[in-house]
mmCIF file of C-alpha atoms in Angstrom:
data_model
loop_
_atom_site.group_PDB
_atom_site.id
_atom_site.type_symbol
_atom_site.label_atom_id
_atom_site.label_comp_id
_atom_site.label_asym_id
_atom_site.label_seq_id
_atom_site.Cartn_x
_atom_site.Cartn_y
_atom_site.Cartn_z
ATOM 1 C CA MET A 101 -90.488 66.003 -306.556
ATOM 2 C CA ALA A 102 -93.844 65.346 -304.291
ATOM 3 C CA MET A 103 -94.167 66.199 -300.762
ATOM 4 C CA LYS A 104 -92.085 62.997 -299.661
ATOM 5 C CA SER A 105 -91.997 61.212 -296.030
ATOM 6 C CA THR A 106 -89.543 62.957 -293.711
ATOM 7 C CA LEU A 107 -87.355 60.577 -291.662
ATOM 8 C CA GLU A 108 -89.488 61.018 -288.391
ATOM 9 C CA GLU A 109 -92.736 59.567 -290.579
ATOM 10 C CA ILE A 110 -90.045 56.679 -291.868
ATOM 11 C CA GLU A 111 -88.821 56.182 -287.992
ATOM 12 C CA LYS A 112 -92.631 55.530 -287.068
ATOM 13 C CA ARG A 113 -93.598 53.524 -289.907
ATOM 14 C CA PHE A 114 -90.748 50.775 -289.302
ATOM 15 C CA ASP A 115 -91.250 51.338 -285.555
ATOM 16 C CA GLN A 116 -94.352 49.376 -285.840
ATOM 17 C CA ASP A 117 -93.372 46.337 -288.410
ATOM 18 C CA VAL A 118 -90.476 44.842 -286.491
ATOM 19 C CA ALA A 119 -91.846 41.576 -286.141
ATOM 20 C CA ARG A 120 -92.468 41.297 -290.255
ATOM 21 C CA PHE A 121 -88.572 42.678 -290.810
ATOM 22 C CA SER A 122 -87.557 39.562 -288.347
ATOM 23 C CA ASN A 123 -88.264 37.119 -290.541
ATOM 24 C CA LEU A 124 -85.658 35.955 -292.739
ATOM 25 C CA ASP A 125 -87.886 34.206 -295.412
ATOM 26 C CA THR A 126 -90.916 37.181 -295.377
ATOM 27 C CA GLY A 127 -88.705 40.058 -293.772
ATOM 28 C CA GLN A 128 -88.797 41.417 -297.056
ATOM 29 C CA ALA A 129 -91.048 40.014 -299.701
ATOM 30 C CA THR A 130 -91.684 43.304 -301.385
ATOM 31 C CA ILE A 131 -88.267 43.106 -302.473
ATOM 32 C CA VAL A 132 -87.783 40.660 -306.356
ATOM 33 C CA ASP A 133 -85.633 38.297 -305.547
ATOM 34 C CA ALA A 134 -84.912 38.800 -301.571
ATOM 35 C CA ALA A 135 -83.687 35.616 -300.546
ATOM 36 C CA LEU A 136 -81.423 35.176 -303.542
ATOM 37 C CA GLN A 137 -80.183 38.638 -303.436
ATOM 38 C CA MET A 138 -79.374 38.008 -299.633
ATOM 39 C CA ASP A 139 -78.082 34.520 -300.490
ATOM 40 C CA LEU A 140 -75.288 36.256 -303.074
ATOM 41 C CA ILE A 141 -74.472 39.212 -300.806
ATOM 42 C CA THR A 142 -73.620 36.524 -297.654
ATOM 43 C CA ASP A 143 -71.958 34.030 -299.506
ATOM 44 C CA SER A 144 -69.815 36.540 -301.490
ATOM 45 C CA ILE A 145 -68.686 38.503 -298.116
ATOM 46 C CA ARG A 146 -68.095 35.277 -296.274
ATOM 47 C CA GLN A 147 -65.952 34.083 -299.411
ATOM 48 C CA LEU A 148 -64.338 36.946 -299.861
ATOM 49 C CA TYR A 149 -63.287 38.176 -296.255
ATOM 50 C CA PRO A 150 -62.501 34.586 -294.398
ATOM 51 C CA ASN A 151 -61.513 36.693 -291.215
ATOM 52 C CA LEU A 152 -63.691 39.631 -291.284
ATOM 53 C CA GLN A 153 -63.702 41.898 -288.367
ATOM 54 C CA HIS A 154 -66.026 44.994 -288.410
ATOM 55 C CA ILE A 155 -69.195 45.237 -290.072
ATOM 56 C CA LEU A 156 -71.124 48.231 -290.598
ATOM 57 C CA ASP A 157 -74.951 47.589 -291.475
ATOM 58 C CA ILE A 158 -76.811 51.072 -292.409
ATOM 59 C CA GLY A 159 -80.379 50.391 -292.096
ATOM 60 C CA CYS A 160 -79.919 47.446 -290.708
ATOM 61 C CA GLY A 161 -84.070 47.132 -289.622
ATOM 62 C CA ALA A 162 -83.654 43.864 -287.493
ATOM 63 C CA GLY A 163 -80.868 42.759 -288.754
ATOM 64 C CA ASN A 164 -81.653 39.873 -291.485
ATOM 65 C CA TYR A 165 -78.647 40.523 -293.752
ATOM 66 C CA ASP A 166 -76.503 39.892 -290.538
ATOM 67 C CA VAL A 167 -77.903 37.244 -289.046
ATOM 68 C CA LYS A 168 -77.871 35.219 -292.497
ATOM 69 C CA LEU A 169 -74.302 36.366 -292.714
ATOM 70 C CA LEU A 170 -73.269 35.205 -289.493
ATOM 71 C CA GLN A 171 -75.369 32.181 -288.440
ATOM 72 C CA GLY A 172 -73.713 28.710 -288.640
ATOM 73 C CA PHE A 173 -69.557 29.916 -288.184
ATOM 74 C CA GLN A 174 -67.615 30.691 -284.995
ATOM 75 C CA ASN A 175 -67.035 34.610 -285.875
ATOM 76 C CA VAL A 176 -65.506 37.758 -283.745
ATOM 77 C CA ALA A 177 -66.783 40.296 -285.838
ATOM 78 C CA HIS A 178 -67.597 43.541 -284.473
ATOM 79 C CA VAL A 179 -70.871 45.051 -285.706
ATOM 80 C CA ASP A 180 -72.343 48.477 -286.129
ATOM 81 C CA LEU A 181 -75.858 48.894 -286.758
ATOM 82 C CA VAL A 182 -77.447 51.899 -287.921
ATOM 83 C CA ASP A 183 -81.284 52.553 -288.102
ATOM 84 C CA LEU A 184 -83.827 55.427 -287.539
ATOM 85 C CA SER A 185 -86.043 53.060 -285.568
ATOM 86 C CA GLN A 186 -84.757 51.659 -282.024
ATOM 87 C CA PRO A 187 -87.118 48.929 -281.816
ATOM 88 C CA MET A 188 -85.552 47.820 -284.998
ATOM 89 C CA LEU A 189 -82.006 48.245 -283.149
ATOM 90 C CA ASP A 190 -82.910 46.358 -280.234
ATOM 91 C CA LYS A 191 -84.657 43.484 -282.316
ATOM 92 C CA ALA A 192 -81.067 43.597 -284.039
ATOM 93 C CA VAL A 193 -78.870 43.266 -281.072
ATOM 94 C CA GLU A 194 -81.091 40.999 -279.565
ATOM 95 C CA ARG A 195 -80.969 38.355 -282.644
ATOM 96 C CA ILE A 196 -76.815 39.458 -283.815
ATOM 97 C CA GLN A 197 -75.212 39.686 -280.621
ATOM 98 C CA PRO A 198 -75.436 35.483 -280.094
ATOM 99 C CA LEU A 199 -73.906 34.789 -283.580
ATOM 100 C CA THR A 200 -70.420 36.764 -282.761
ATOM 101 C CA GLN A 201 -68.185 36.829 -280.148
ATOM 102 C CA GLY A 202 -67.205 40.514 -281.136
ATOM 103 C CA LYS A 203 -69.236 43.784 -280.249
ATOM 104 C CA VAL A 204 -72.337 44.206 -281.425
ATOM 105 C CA GLN A 205 -73.264 48.099 -281.431
ATOM 106 C CA ALA A 206 -76.674 50.214 -282.099
ATOM 107 C CA HIS A 207 -76.273 53.670 -283.494
ATOM 108 C CA LYS A 208 -79.891 55.220 -283.847
ATOM 109 C CA GLY A 209 -80.666 58.176 -286.620
ATOM 110 C CA ASP A 210 -79.367 59.001 -290.112
ATOM 111 C CA PHE A 211 -76.079 57.383 -291.129
ATOM 112 C CA SER A 212 -75.113 60.453 -293.171
ATOM 113 C CA SER A 213 -74.916 62.283 -289.545
ATOM 114 C CA ILE A 214 -73.951 60.017 -287.385
ATOM 115 C CA ASP A 215 -69.907 60.232 -286.913
ATOM 116 C CA LEU A 216 -68.296 56.684 -287.643
ATOM 117 C CA PRO A 217 -64.617 55.722 -287.496
ATOM 118 C CA GLU A 218 -63.278 56.302 -290.997
ATOM 119 C CA ASN A 219 -61.380 53.538 -292.425
ATOM 120 C CA GLN A 220 -62.302 50.999 -289.997
ATOM 121 C CA TYR A 221 -64.744 48.327 -291.872
ATOM 122 C CA ASP A 222 -64.060 45.151 -294.166
ATOM 123 C CA VAL A 223 -67.653 45.431 -295.506
ATOM 124 C CA ILE A 224 -71.154 48.006 -295.434
ATOM 125 C CA ILE A 225 -73.961 46.388 -296.121
ATOM 126 C CA ALA A 226 -77.112 48.897 -297.274
ATOM 127 C CA THR A 227 -80.477 47.003 -297.742
ATOM 128 C CA ALA A 228 -83.234 48.368 -298.794
ATOM 129 C CA VAL A 229 -81.998 52.136 -297.205
ATOM 130 C CA LEU A 230 -80.475 54.259 -299.717
ATOM 131 C CA HIS A 231 -83.641 55.055 -301.921
ATOM 132 C CA HIS A 232 -84.329 56.892 -299.342
ATOM 133 C CA LEU A 233 -81.820 59.352 -300.201
ATOM 134 C CA ARG A 234 -83.779 62.671 -302.394
ATOM 135 C CA SER A 235 -81.154 64.328 -303.960
ATOM 136 C CA ASP A 236 -78.583 63.603 -306.140
ATOM 137 C CA ALA A 237 -76.036 65.350 -303.928
ATOM 138 C CA ASP A 238 -77.411 63.511 -301.484
ATOM 139 C CA TRP A 239 -76.600 59.749 -302.914
ATOM 140 C CA GLN A 240 -73.086 61.633 -304.076
ATOM 141 C CA GLN A 241 -71.982 62.609 -300.604
ATOM 142 C CA ALA A 242 -73.204 59.197 -299.004
ATOM 143 C CA ILE A 243 -71.880 57.191 -300.909
ATOM 144 C CA GLN A 244 -68.705 59.574 -300.591
ATOM 145 C CA LYS A 245 -68.659 59.120 -296.817
ATOM 146 C CA LEU A 246 -69.484 55.371 -296.741
ATOM 147 C CA TYR A 247 -66.048 54.899 -298.788
ATOM 148 C CA LYS A 248 -64.198 56.969 -296.301
ATOM 149 C CA LEU A 249 -65.561 54.370 -293.162
ATOM 150 C CA LEU A 250 -64.358 51.779 -295.516
ATOM 151 C CA LYS A 251 -60.553 50.022 -294.838
ATOM 152 C CA PRO A 252 -58.372 49.810 -297.872
ATOM 153 C CA GLY A 253 -59.734 46.766 -299.506
ATOM 154 C CA GLY A 254 -62.730 47.027 -298.142
ATOM 155 C CA SER A 255 -66.111 47.082 -299.792
ATOM 156 C CA ILE A 256 -69.872 48.024 -300.097
ATOM 157 C CA TRP A 257 -72.826 45.856 -301.038
ATOM 158 C CA VAL A 258 -75.870 47.336 -302.041
ATOM 159 C CA CYS A 259 -79.546 46.012 -302.554
ATOM 160 C CA ASP A 260 -82.270 48.114 -303.787
ATOM 161 C CA MET A 261 -85.213 49.385 -305.736
ATOM 162 C CA ILE A 262 -83.610 51.001 -309.193
ATOM 163 C CA GLU A 263 -85.666 53.423 -311.163
ATOM 164 C CA GLN A 264 -85.235 52.206 -315.623
ATOM 165 C CA ALA A 265 -83.668 55.175 -317.290
ATOM 166 C CA HIS A 266 -86.472 54.881 -319.550
ATOM 167 C CA SER A 267 -89.220 56.369 -319.172
ATOM 168 C CA GLY A 268 -91.373 53.477 -321.008
ATOM 169 C CA LEU A 269 -89.390 51.202 -319.466
ATOM 170 C CA GLN A 270 -90.480 52.039 -316.298
ATOM 171 C CA ASN A 271 -93.870 52.027 -316.827
ATOM 172 C CA ILE A 272 -93.585 48.001 -318.024
ATOM 173 C CA LEU A 273 -91.069 46.944 -315.481
ATOM 174 C CA PHE A 274 -92.633 48.970 -312.113
ATOM 175 C CA LYS A 275 -96.002 49.686 -312.901
ATOM 176 C CA GLN A 276 -97.002 46.631 -314.977
ATOM 177 C CA ARG A 277 -94.782 43.624 -313.946
ATOM 178 C CA TYR A 278 -93.898 44.733 -310.206
ATOM 179 C CA GLY A 279 -97.558 45.619 -309.759
ATOM 180 C CA LYS A 280 -98.659 42.010 -311.204
ATOM 181 C CA TYR A 281 -95.923 41.007 -308.577
ATOM 182 C CA LEU A 282 -97.205 42.183 -305.729
ATOM 183 C CA SER A 283 -101.088 41.695 -306.583
ATOM 184 C CA GLY A 284 -99.827 37.939 -306.788
ATOM 185 C CA LEU A 285 -98.317 38.562 -303.450
ATOM 186 C CA LYS A 286 -101.602 39.464 -301.694
ATOM 187 C CA ASP A 287 -104.320 41.498 -303.835
ATOM 188 C CA ASP A 288 -104.394 44.437 -305.847
ATOM 189 C CA SER A 289 -105.307 46.646 -302.802
ATOM 190 C CA TYR A 290 -101.987 45.363 -301.570
ATOM 191 C CA ARG A 291 -100.397 46.364 -304.737
ATOM 192 C CA ASP A 292 -102.093 50.036 -304.519
ATOM 193 C CA HIS A 293 -100.868 50.254 -301.088
ATOM 194 C CA VAL A 294 -97.587 49.834 -301.785
ATOM 195 C CA PHE A 295 -97.468 51.897 -304.471
ATOM 196 C CA ALA A 296 -98.696 54.223 -302.277
ATOM 197 C CA TYR A 297 -95.931 54.405 -299.423
ATOM 198 C CA ILE A 298 -93.584 53.951 -302.650
ATOM 199 C CA GLU A 299 -94.680 57.244 -303.908
ATOM 200 C CA LYS A 300 -94.596 58.976 -300.390
ATOM 201 C CA GLU A 301 -91.396 57.594 -299.246
ATOM 202 C CA ASP A 302 -89.166 56.321 -302.122
ATOM 203 C CA SER A 303 -86.570 58.531 -304.284
ATOM 204 C CA PRO A 304 -84.676 55.309 -306.155
ATOM 205 C CA ARG A 305 -82.075 56.319 -309.112
ATOM 206 C CA SER A 306 -81.466 54.257 -311.860
ATOM 207 C CA LEU A 307 -78.721 51.132 -311.623
ATOM 208 C CA ASN A 308 -76.626 52.901 -314.026
ATOM 209 C CA PHE A 309 -76.303 56.394 -311.594
ATOM 210 C CA GLN A 310 -75.791 54.459 -308.491
ATOM 211 C CA MET A 311 -73.623 52.026 -309.921
ATOM 212 C CA LYS A 312 -71.857 55.869 -311.224
ATOM 213 C CA CYS A 313 -72.032 57.202 -307.725
ATOM 214 C CA LEU A 314 -69.685 54.563 -306.431
ATOM 215 C CA GLU A 315 -66.839 55.107 -309.042
ATOM 216 C CA GLU A 316 -67.068 58.852 -308.823
ATOM 217 C CA ALA A 317 -66.436 57.945 -304.975
ATOM 218 C CA GLY A 318 -63.133 56.058 -305.742
ATOM 219 C CA PHE A 319 -64.459 52.675 -305.839
ATOM 220 C CA SER A 320 -61.490 50.835 -308.434
ATOM 221 C CA THR A 321 -64.458 47.954 -309.074
ATOM 222 C CA VAL A 322 -67.852 47.681 -308.960
ATOM 223 C CA ASP A 323 -69.639 44.708 -309.856
ATOM 224 C CA LEU A 324 -73.920 43.833 -310.690
ATOM 225 C CA LEU A 325 -74.461 40.940 -308.908
ATOM 226 C CA HIS A 326 -78.343 40.623 -309.943
ATOM 227 C CA LYS A 327 -81.250 42.813 -311.276
ATOM 228 C CA ASN A 328 -84.636 41.877 -311.838
ATOM 229 C CA LEU A 329 -87.373 44.080 -312.084
ATOM 230 C CA CYS A 330 -86.632 47.584 -310.591
ATOM 231 C CA PHE A 331 -84.439 45.871 -307.540
ATOM 232 C CA ALA A 332 -80.872 45.252 -308.025
ATOM 233 C CA SER A 333 -78.037 44.271 -306.195
ATOM 234 C CA TYR A 334 -74.058 45.432 -306.666
ATOM 235 C CA CYS A 335 -70.904 46.064 -304.829
ATOM 236 C CA GLY A 336 -67.978 47.908 -304.960
ATOM 237 C CA PHE A 337 -64.330 47.724 -304.019
ATOM 238 C CA LYS A 338 -62.263 50.255 -302.436
ATOM 239 C CA PRO A 339 -58.471 49.996 -303.605
ATOM 240 C CA GLU A 340 -56.049 48.537 -301.311
#
């Protein structure tokens, strides 16, 4: 594996990008079908948990998913936010607290090392964050920890980059088709810029691997919500 960015380097990059990630429409433009995936996750949570009490958002960024989930409703949900970037956390709290009567708390750091209460959360949201995990063991340990944090009947909701298990398909869907998508957002130099920081920062795994990690951790039902090119959203439910 090529030398990857440290957590400190990732933190520094996101510290400088708060404004872009505070926009519901354009904040995640590099994710294919970003708006659809956000709608699928937030609408499903609202309907499945009408009495939502505790939310955990890891790698929350500027809080877009929580804003989308909570806006337009009378909410009393408590929200715990975890992110490497303090400016992102500050912006997320500023945007989310007016949307709920519950308490919004920010936790700066790597979620895998932050002490959070077990059996506490109705839902955990993890969007564009797990791809920063490095080894298979890191993935497995992280998912096991998240499973323990959920209440019985709670669920995790993931939207993230995936890698194709077949190298030929990876070339077609990632290099060719995702590359064309990125060029269409701006130009070829933007595509190359995004590819460069993916190579430097990210360590995605196949969708099968990611969903298998949930099953091995104990999630009784694991479901695919959406997949397009090298991005997918899925969820897992902890037994009652």
